[in-house]
C-alpha positions as semicolon CSV with decimal commas, in nm:
position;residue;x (nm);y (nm);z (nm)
1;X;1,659;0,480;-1,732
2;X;1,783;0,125;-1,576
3;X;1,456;-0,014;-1,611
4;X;1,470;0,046;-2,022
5;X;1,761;-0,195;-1,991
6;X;1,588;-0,503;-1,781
7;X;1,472;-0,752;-2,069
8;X;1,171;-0,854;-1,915
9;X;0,838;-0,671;-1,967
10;X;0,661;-0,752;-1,626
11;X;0,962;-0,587;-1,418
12;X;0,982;-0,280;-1,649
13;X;0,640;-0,224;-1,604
14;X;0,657;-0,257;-1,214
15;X;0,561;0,085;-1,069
16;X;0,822;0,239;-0,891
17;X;0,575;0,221;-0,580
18;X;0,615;-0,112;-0,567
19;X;0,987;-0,134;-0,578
20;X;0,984;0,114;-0,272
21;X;0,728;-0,081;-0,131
22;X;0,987;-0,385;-0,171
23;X;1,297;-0,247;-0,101
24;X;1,205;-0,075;0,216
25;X;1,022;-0,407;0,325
26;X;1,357;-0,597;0,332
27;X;1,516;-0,334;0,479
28;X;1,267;-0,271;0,741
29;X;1,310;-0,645;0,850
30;X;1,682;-0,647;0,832
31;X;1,765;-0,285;0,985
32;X;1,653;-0,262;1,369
33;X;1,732;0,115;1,317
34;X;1,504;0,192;1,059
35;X;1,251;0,010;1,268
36;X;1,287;0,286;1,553
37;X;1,302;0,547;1,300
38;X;0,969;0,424;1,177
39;X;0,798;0,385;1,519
40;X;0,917;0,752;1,569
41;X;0,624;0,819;1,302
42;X;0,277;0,907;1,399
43;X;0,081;0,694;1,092
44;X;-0,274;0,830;1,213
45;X;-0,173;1,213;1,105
46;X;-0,022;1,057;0,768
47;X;-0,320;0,887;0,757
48;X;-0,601;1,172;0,765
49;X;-0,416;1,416;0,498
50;X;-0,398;1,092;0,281
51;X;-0,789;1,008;0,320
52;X;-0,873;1,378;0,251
53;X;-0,726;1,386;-0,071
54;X;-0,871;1,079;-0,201
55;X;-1,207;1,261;-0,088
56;X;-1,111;1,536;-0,296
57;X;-1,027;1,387;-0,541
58;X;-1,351;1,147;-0,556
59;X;-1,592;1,433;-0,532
60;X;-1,539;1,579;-0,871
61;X;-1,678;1,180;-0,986
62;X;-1,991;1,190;-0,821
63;X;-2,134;1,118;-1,108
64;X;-1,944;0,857;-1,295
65;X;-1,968;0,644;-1,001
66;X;-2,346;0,663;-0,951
67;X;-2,362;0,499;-1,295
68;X;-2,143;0,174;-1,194
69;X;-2,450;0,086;-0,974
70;X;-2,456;-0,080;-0,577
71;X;-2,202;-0,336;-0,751
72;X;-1,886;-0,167;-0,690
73;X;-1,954;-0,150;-0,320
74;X;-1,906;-0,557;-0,305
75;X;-1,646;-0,557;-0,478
76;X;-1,509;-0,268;-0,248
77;X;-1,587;-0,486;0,102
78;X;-1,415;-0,806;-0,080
79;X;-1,097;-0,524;-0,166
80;X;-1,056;-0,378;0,182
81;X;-1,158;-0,713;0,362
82;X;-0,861;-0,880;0,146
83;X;-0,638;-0,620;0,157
84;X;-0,670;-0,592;0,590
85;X;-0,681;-0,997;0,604
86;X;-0,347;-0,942;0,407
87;X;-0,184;-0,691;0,588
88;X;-0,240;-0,907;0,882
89;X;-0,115;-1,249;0,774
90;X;0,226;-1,021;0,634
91;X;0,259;-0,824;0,952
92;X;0,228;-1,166;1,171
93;X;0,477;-1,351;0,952
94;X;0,733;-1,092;0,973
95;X;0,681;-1,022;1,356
96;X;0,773;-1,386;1,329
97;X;1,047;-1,362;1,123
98;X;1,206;-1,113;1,332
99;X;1,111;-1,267;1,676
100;X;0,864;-1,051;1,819
């Protein structure tokens, strides 16, 4: 409903993952008790129910993605090797940031 309002196109069309993605970033960095909340979190059991639904979910397109050939498996390794190089230059800058 606010977002209809917002006069630019790009930030409309922001998904509302990425604003959560945002605004618990800046929070994360600035709130030292939403930090130990957080740590309170075991990630690896988040982790496996997350994986095994986008197995699920993938199974049912066996087929489709045997036609896009041995191609989409470099452009997966260049994804996840980007995406983990990327995590890690964030995670160092704001260990950084916050003096750690």
């Amino acid at each position: 409903m606010l977002m209809k309002r917002v006069p630019w196109k790009i930030v409309r069309g922001f998904p509302i993952l990425g604003w959560v993605s945002i605004v618990s970033l800046v929070f994360c960095l600035l709130s030292p008790y939403c930090v130990r909340v957080i740590n309170a979190v075991d990630f690896l059991s988040l982790t496996t129910s997350v994986l095994a639904f986008a197995g699920i979910s993938v199974t049912h397109r066996l087929k489709d993605l045997s036609k896009i050939s041995w191609k989409i498996l470099i452009v997966a390794l260049f994804v996840f090797f980007g995406m983990y190089f990327m995590d890690t230059l964030i995670s160092q800058i704001a260990l950084n940031l916050s003096g750690k």
